[in-house]
Coordinates of C-alpha atoms in Angstrom, one line a residue:
M5 CA 12.4 -17.3 85.6
S6 CA 13.2 -16.8 89.1
T7 CA 10.7 -14.9 91.2
R8 CA 13.1 -12.8 93.6
R9 CA 12.6 -9.1 92.4
V10 CA 15.4 -6.8 92.8
V11 CA 15.0 -3.2 94.3
V12 CA 16.5 -0.4 95.0
T13 CA 17.1 1.1 98.1
G14 CA 20.5 3.3 97.9
L15 CA 21.8 5.8 95.4
G16 CA 25.1 8.1 95.4
A17 CA 26.8 10.3 93.0
L18 CA 29.8 12.1 92.1
T19 CA 29.3 14.0 88.9
P20 CA 30.1 17.3 87.6
L21 CA 27.2 19.2 89.0
A22 CA 27.6 18.5 92.1
N23 CA 29.3 16.4 94.4
D24 CA 26.4 14.4 95.6
F25 CA 23.4 12.8 93.9
P26 CA 20.8 14.9 95.3
G27 CA 22.2 18.2 94.2
T28 CA 23.2 16.5 90.9
W29 CA 19.5 16.2 90.3
E30 CA 18.4 20.0 92.1
R31 CA 21.0 21.1 88.7
L32 CA 19.5 19.3 86.4
L33 CA 16.1 20.4 86.8
R34 CA 17.6 23.7 87.1
G35 CA 19.1 23.0 83.0
E36 CA 22.2 23.5 84.2
S37 CA 25.4 22.6 82.8
G38 CA 28.6 20.8 84.2
I39 CA 30.9 21.1 81.8
G40 CA 33.8 23.9 81.8
P41 CA 37.6 25.0 80.8
I42 CA 39.8 21.8 81.9
T43 CA 41.6 22.7 85.3
A44 CA 43.4 19.7 86.3
F45 CA 46.0 20.6 84.2
D46 CA 47.3 22.4 81.5
C47 CA 45.8 21.4 78.1
T48 CA 47.6 24.1 75.5
G49 CA 48.3 23.1 71.9
Y50 CA 45.1 20.6 72.6
D51 CA 42.0 20.4 70.5
C52 CA 39.8 19.8 73.1
R53 CA 40.2 22.2 76.4
I54 CA 36.9 21.5 77.9
A55 CA 35.8 18.5 80.3
G56 CA 33.2 17.9 83.0
E57 CA 35.1 18.0 86.5
V58 CA 33.9 17.0 89.6
R59 CA 35.1 20.0 92.1
N60 CA 36.2 21.0 95.2
F61 CA 36.3 16.7 96.6
D62 CA 37.6 15.7 99.6
P63 CA 39.0 12.4 98.0
A64 CA 39.6 11.3 101.8
S65 CA 35.8 12.0 102.3
G66 CA 34.6 7.8 101.4
F67 CA 37.3 6.0 103.3
K68 CA 37.4 5.1 107.1
N69 CA 41.2 5.3 106.6
P70 CA 43.0 8.1 105.3
K71 CA 46.5 6.7 104.4
D72 CA 44.2 4.6 101.9
V73 CA 43.6 8.1 99.9
R74 CA 47.8 8.0 99.1
R75 CA 47.3 4.3 98.2
T76 CA 44.1 4.8 95.4
D77 CA 43.9 6.4 91.6
R78 CA 41.3 9.3 91.7
Y79 CA 38.9 6.7 90.2
T80 CA 38.9 4.8 93.4
H81 CA 38.4 8.2 95.6
L82 CA 35.5 9.2 93.2
A83 CA 34.0 5.3 93.5
M84 CA 34.6 5.1 97.3
G85 CA 32.4 9.0 97.4
A86 CA 29.8 7.9 95.8
A87 CA 29.5 4.3 97.6
A88 CA 29.3 5.7 100.5
E89 CA 26.7 8.4 99.8
A90 CA 24.5 5.6 98.3
W91 CA 26.0 3.2 101.7
K92 CA 24.3 5.9 103.8
D93 CA 21.4 6.7 102.1
C94 CA 20.3 3.0 102.0
G95 CA 20.2 2.4 105.2
L96 CA 22.0 -1.0 106.4
Q97 CA 24.2 -1.4 109.3
E98 CA 27.0 -3.7 110.7
G99 CA 25.4 -7.3 111.7
S100 CA 21.8 -6.4 110.4
F101 CA 22.9 -8.3 106.8
D102 CA 24.4 -11.6 106.2
A103 CA 28.1 -10.3 104.8
D104 CA 28.6 -13.3 103.2
R105 CA 25.7 -12.6 100.5
A106 CA 26.4 -8.9 100.1
G107 CA 28.4 -8.0 97.5
V108 CA 30.0 -5.4 94.8
L109 CA 29.9 -4.8 91.3
V110 CA 31.4 -1.4 90.5
G111 CA 33.6 -1.3 87.2
S112 CA 35.1 1.5 85.5
G113 CA 36.1 1.7 81.1
I114 CA 39.2 2.7 82.1
G115 CA 40.2 2.5 85.5
G116 CA 43.6 3.9 86.9
L117 CA 45.1 6.6 84.0
R118 CA 46.1 9.0 86.1
T119 CA 48.2 6.6 88.0
L120 CA 49.5 5.0 84.4
E121 CA 50.4 8.5 83.1
E122 CA 52.2 9.5 86.6
Q123 CA 54.1 5.8 87.4
H124 CA 55.5 6.2 83.2
S125 CA 56.8 9.2 83.5
I126 CA 58.5 8.3 86.6
L127 CA 59.8 5.5 84.9
R128 CA 60.9 7.2 82.1
D129 CA 62.8 9.9 83.9
R130 CA 63.7 9.0 87.2
G131 CA 64.2 4.9 86.3
P132 CA 62.6 1.9 87.4
K133 CA 63.7 1.5 91.2
K134 CA 61.4 4.9 91.0
V135 CA 57.7 3.1 90.4
S136 CA 55.4 3.1 92.9
P137 CA 55.2 -0.1 94.1
F138 CA 51.4 0.6 94.5
M139 CA 51.0 1.7 91.3
I140 CA 49.6 -2.2 90.1
P141 CA 46.4 -2.3 92.6
M142 CA 46.1 1.5 92.2
M143 CA 46.0 1.1 88.1
I144 CA 43.7 -2.3 87.8
N145 CA 40.3 -1.9 86.8
N146 CA 38.7 -4.3 89.8
I147 CA 40.8 -2.0 93.0
A148 CA 37.2 0.2 93.8
S149 CA 35.2 -2.4 93.8
G150 CA 37.9 -5.3 96.0
H151 CA 38.4 -1.7 98.7
I152 CA 34.9 -1.1 99.2
S153 CA 33.4 -4.6 100.7
M154 CA 36.8 -4.2 102.4
Q155 CA 35.9 -0.8 104.1
Y156 CA 31.8 -2.5 104.6
G157 CA 32.6 -6.2 105.0
L158 CA 30.9 -7.3 102.1
R159 CA 31.8 -11.2 101.7
G160 CA 29.9 -12.0 98.1
P161 CA 30.2 -12.1 95.0
N162 CA 33.1 -9.2 94.1
F163 CA 34.3 -8.4 90.2
A164 CA 34.8 -5.6 88.1
I165 CA 33.2 -5.2 84.8
V166 CA 35.1 -3.7 81.9
S167 CA 32.5 -2.5 78.8
A168 CA 33.9 0.7 77.9
C169 CA 30.5 2.8 78.7
A170 CA 28.6 0.2 79.2
T171 CA 30.8 -0.8 82.6
A172 CA 28.2 0.9 85.0
S173 CA 24.7 -0.6 83.4
H174 CA 25.9 -3.9 82.7
S175 CA 27.8 -3.6 87.0
I176 CA 23.7 -3.2 87.5
G177 CA 22.0 -5.7 85.6
E178 CA 24.6 -8.3 86.6
G179 CA 24.4 -7.1 90.6
W180 CA 20.5 -7.8 89.7
R181 CA 21.1 -11.1 87.8
L182 CA 22.9 -12.5 90.9
I183 CA 20.1 -11.3 93.0
R184 CA 17.5 -13.4 91.5
E185 CA 19.2 -16.6 90.9
E186 CA 20.0 -16.4 95.1
E187 CA 23.7 -15.6 94.4
A188 CA 23.1 -12.9 97.1
D189 CA 20.9 -10.5 98.8
I190 CA 22.0 -6.9 98.4
I191 CA 24.9 -6.0 95.5
V192 CA 26.5 -2.5 95.5
A193 CA 26.3 -1.5 92.0
G194 CA 28.0 1.2 89.5
G195 CA 31.1 2.5 88.0
S196 CA 33.6 5.1 88.4
E197 CA 36.1 7.2 86.0
A198 CA 38.5 9.6 86.4
A199 CA 39.8 10.3 82.6
V200 CA 40.3 13.7 82.4
V201 CA 43.9 13.3 81.6
G202 CA 45.8 14.6 79.4
L203 CA 46.4 11.1 77.6
G204 CA 42.6 10.2 78.2
L205 CA 41.9 13.7 76.9
S206 CA 44.5 12.6 73.3
G207 CA 43.5 9.6 72.9
F208 CA 39.9 10.5 72.6
A209 CA 40.7 13.8 70.7
A210 CA 43.0 11.7 68.1
M211 CA 39.3 9.7 67.9
K212 CA 37.9 12.7 66.6
A213 CA 35.2 12.1 68.5
L214 CA 35.0 15.0 70.8
S215 CA 33.6 18.4 70.9
T216 CA 36.0 21.0 69.8
R217 CA 33.6 23.9 71.1
N218 CA 35.5 24.9 73.6
E219 CA 35.1 29.0 73.3
E220 CA 31.2 27.8 74.6
P221 CA 31.7 25.0 76.8
T222 CA 28.0 25.1 78.9
K223 CA 27.0 24.3 75.1
A224 CA 29.1 22.1 73.6
S225 CA 27.5 18.3 74.8
R226 CA 24.2 18.8 72.7
P227 CA 22.6 15.6 71.8
F228 CA 19.8 15.0 69.2
D229 CA 21.1 18.7 67.9
K230 CA 22.1 19.2 64.3
N231 CA 24.4 20.8 65.2
R232 CA 26.6 18.4 67.5
D233 CA 30.4 17.9 67.3
G234 CA 31.3 15.6 69.6
F235 CA 31.1 14.2 72.7
V236 CA 32.3 16.1 76.0
L237 CA 34.6 13.5 78.2
S238 CA 33.3 13.9 82.2
E239 CA 34.6 12.2 85.2
G240 CA 32.4 11.0 88.1
A241 CA 31.2 8.0 89.7
G242 CA 27.5 6.6 90.2
V243 CA 26.9 3.8 92.8
I244 CA 23.8 2.0 93.9
V245 CA 22.2 -0.5 95.9
L246 CA 20.4 -3.5 94.8
E247 CA 18.2 -6.0 97.1
E248 CA 16.4 -8.4 96.6
L249 CA 12.3 -6.8 97.2
N250 CA 11.8 -9.0 101.2
H251 CA 15.2 -8.2 102.5
A252 CA 15.1 -4.3 102.4
K253 CA 10.5 -4.5 102.7
K254 CA 11.8 -6.3 106.4
R255 CA 13.8 -3.9 107.2
G256 CA 11.4 -1.2 106.8
A257 CA 14.0 0.3 103.7
K258 CA 13.0 3.4 101.9
I259 CA 12.0 2.2 98.0
Y260 CA 13.1 3.9 95.1
G261 CA 11.6 1.7 92.4
E262 CA 12.2 -2.7 91.1
V263 CA 14.8 -2.9 88.6
A264 CA 12.3 -5.3 86.5
G265 CA 14.2 -6.5 83.7
Y266 CA 18.1 -6.5 82.1
G267 CA 19.0 -6.7 78.3
A268 CA 22.7 -7.3 77.2
T269 CA 24.4 -7.3 73.5
A270 CA 27.3 -7.3 71.1
D271 CA 27.3 -5.4 67.7
A272 CA 29.9 -7.6 66.5
H273 CA 29.7 -4.8 64.2
H274 CA 32.6 -1.9 64.5
L275 CA 35.1 -1.0 67.1
T276 CA 33.6 2.4 67.9
A277 CA 31.0 2.8 65.5
P278 CA 27.0 1.2 66.4
A279 CA 25.6 -1.5 64.0
P280 CA 24.0 0.1 61.7
E281 CA 20.0 1.6 62.6
G282 CA 21.1 0.9 66.4
A283 CA 20.4 -3.0 66.4
G284 CA 22.3 -3.8 68.7
A285 CA 20.5 -1.8 70.6
A286 CA 16.9 -2.4 70.1
R287 CA 18.0 -6.0 70.4
A288 CA 19.3 -4.9 73.8
M289 CA 16.1 -3.2 74.6
R290 CA 13.9 -6.3 73.8
I291 CA 15.2 -7.7 76.1
A292 CA 15.2 -6.3 79.0
L293 CA 11.3 -5.6 78.6
Q294 CA 10.9 -9.3 77.6
H295 CA 12.0 -10.0 81.3
A296 CA 10.5 -6.8 82.7
Q297 CA 7.4 -8.7 81.1
L298 CA 5.9 -5.3 79.8
R299 CA 4.5 -4.0 76.5
P300 CA 6.6 -1.1 74.3
D301 CA 3.6 1.2 75.1
Q302 CA 4.1 0.6 78.7
V303 CA 8.0 2.5 78.3
G304 CA 7.2 6.6 79.9
Y305 CA 10.4 7.7 79.7
I306 CA 13.9 6.3 78.4
N307 CA 17.1 7.6 80.1
A308 CA 18.9 7.9 76.8
H309 CA 22.6 6.9 75.8
G310 CA 22.9 10.2 73.8
T311 CA 26.1 11.4 73.8
S312 CA 25.6 14.2 71.6
T313 CA 27.9 12.3 68.6
P314 CA 26.0 12.2 65.3
Q315 CA 26.3 8.8 64.6
G316 CA 25.2 7.4 67.4
D317 CA 22.6 9.7 68.3
I318 CA 21.0 8.8 65.1
C319 CA 21.7 4.9 65.2
E320 CA 19.4 5.6 69.0
T321 CA 17.1 6.9 68.0
Q322 CA 15.8 4.2 65.3
A323 CA 16.5 1.0 67.3
I324 CA 13.7 3.5 70.2
K325 CA 11.3 3.0 66.8
S326 CA 12.5 0.0 66.1
V327 CA 11.8 -1.4 69.4
L328 CA 8.7 1.1 70.5
G329 CA 6.6 1.3 67.1
N330 CA 3.9 3.6 67.1
H331 CA 4.7 4.4 71.0
A332 CA 7.8 6.0 70.1
K333 CA 6.8 9.2 69.2
K334 CA 4.4 8.7 72.3
T335 CA 7.6 8.4 75.2
T336 CA 8.9 10.8 76.8
V337 CA 13.2 10.7 75.6
S338 CA 16.6 12.8 77.4
S339 CA 19.7 12.6 77.5
T340 CA 21.3 13.9 80.9
K341 CA 24.6 13.9 79.3
S342 CA 23.4 17.1 77.5
H343 CA 24.6 18.4 80.9
L344 CA 26.8 16.0 82.9
G345 CA 29.3 15.5 79.7
H346 CA 29.8 11.8 79.4
L347 CA 31.0 9.9 82.4
L348 CA 32.2 7.1 80.4
G349 CA 32.1 3.9 82.9
A350 CA 30.0 5.5 84.7
A351 CA 27.4 7.0 82.9
G352 CA 24.9 4.6 82.9
S353 CA 25.0 4.5 87.2
V354 CA 24.8 7.7 87.3
E355 CA 22.0 7.7 85.0
M356 CA 20.3 5.0 86.8
A357 CA 19.8 6.7 90.1
I358 CA 18.5 9.9 87.2
C359 CA 15.5 7.3 85.7
L360 CA 14.5 5.9 90.2
K361 CA 14.5 9.6 90.8
A362 CA 12.3 10.0 87.6
L363 CA 10.0 7.9 88.5
E364 CA 9.7 9.1 92.7
T365 CA 9.3 12.5 91.9
G366 CA 6.7 12.2 88.0
I367 CA 9.8 15.3 87.3
L368 CA 11.9 13.9 84.1
P369 CA 15.0 16.2 83.4
P370 CA 15.2 17.8 80.4
T371 CA 18.3 18.1 77.2
I372 CA 19.8 21.1 77.2
N373 CA 21.2 22.6 73.7
L374 CA 18.5 20.7 71.7
D375 CA 18.6 24.1 70.4
E376 CA 18.3 23.1 66.2
P377 CA 16.3 19.2 66.3
D378 CA 18.5 16.7 63.2
P379 CA 15.9 16.0 61.6
E380 CA 17.1 12.6 61.8
C381 CA 16.2 12.7 65.9
D382 CA 12.7 12.9 65.6
L383 CA 11.6 12.0 69.3
D384 CA 10.3 13.7 72.0
Y385 CA 13.1 14.9 74.0
I386 CA 11.8 17.2 76.7
P387 CA 14.2 20.2 75.3
H388 CA 15.5 22.9 77.3
K389 CA 13.1 22.1 80.6
P390 CA 12.0 19.8 82.9
R391 CA 8.4 17.8 82.7
E392 CA 6.4 16.9 85.2
K393 CA 4.7 13.7 83.9
K394 CA 4.0 10.5 85.9
V395 CA 5.4 7.5 84.8
D396 CA 4.9 4.0 85.5
V397 CA 8.1 2.3 83.6
V398 CA 11.2 4.2 82.8
M399 CA 14.3 3.0 80.4
N400 CA 18.3 3.1 80.9
N401 CA 20.0 3.1 77.5
S402 CA 24.5 2.3 77.3
F403 CA 26.3 2.2 74.4
G404 CA 29.8 1.2 75.1
F405 CA 33.8 1.4 72.3
G406 CA 33.3 -2.9 71.2
G407 CA 29.5 -3.3 70.0
H408 CA 28.3 -3.7 73.7
N409 CA 25.2 -2.5 74.6
A410 CA 23.2 -3.0 77.9
C411 CA 19.7 -1.6 78.1
L412 CA 18.2 -1.8 81.8
V413 CA 14.5 -1.4 83.1
A414 CA 13.0 0.0 86.4
K415 CA 9.3 0.5 87.1
R416 CA 7.1 1.5 90.5
L417 CA 6.9 -0.7 92.6
V418 CA 3.4 -2.2 93.4

């Protein structure tokens, strides 16, 4: 096994709470929710009329060429904004690194859904000759990764993983693997999603996956609570910069923590439902700990996938107990989707940034809206208020439709 170590030197996020990562973190610790009535379109007649929207965001803020805004979908706008923040945070300067060994893995669960919706309407109403020549590059899931590489001149590995809500965590994990296997020294990794459009909302609603607590939007996302009724659809992006340890040290970079382990498995069970007792998730968690050469009783904090779905929250709780054994009741767990809603393919990278900030600060974000815990969800979910607790090892879980499971383990750098 490679001895190369991978650290995180840059964080960036656009979320329903704030248009940067520090603002998101501050509002998390205040126990605030970013969920509200949908403003992007008229959702009269929809069963679900709430979502987590990124508000007051300038789509040109992440681009060097403002013309690129018109040629890209909102999911790419969000990805470019988060990437710009992460790149600035990491402090890398043009010409100071080998661009052939710097890559990008930024994916999306759905991609340019707004573009697809808009261009289909144009095709239907105005005919095929009016469809935009930019439709395909605007819509495809890999284009955000391509734009980031072009903007920063990163010529190393570049591809986009699509694994639903596990997309961003898989992107980080595969970036970790590329650096460890000496294919790269730097990887910009994460995910972006902009599916708060009519087609996205109606599709998830038709599956009965969404909360319909329309009159109380800030209380709609309630992971592990007895009265949860589904997840809340959100948009946003999260991007982190992964770097080989010695490469980061030589340039005096700030290091948030070390990505020490990564596990990826499949349930091979059902299109949308998790495997019984979270078996696939548990295997991913075990693999991540094995890669990290850490014991289950060393895990101090878990950022749970915790989507606020009746079955999913129970299965994840069972998986955690299966992996951690007696230590499960001593470990602190929270779901920041209670604040943010579900960012789908961007969730894992935003939550990884949160895990790294928890390592750095010794403050663990809470699970809000946990008013009446489900008896089958019986772990310490940090209800309502943040908790001061120094932890040395954190775990980040992400699970996607199709049975895709990803687990990342990070630790304090020593």
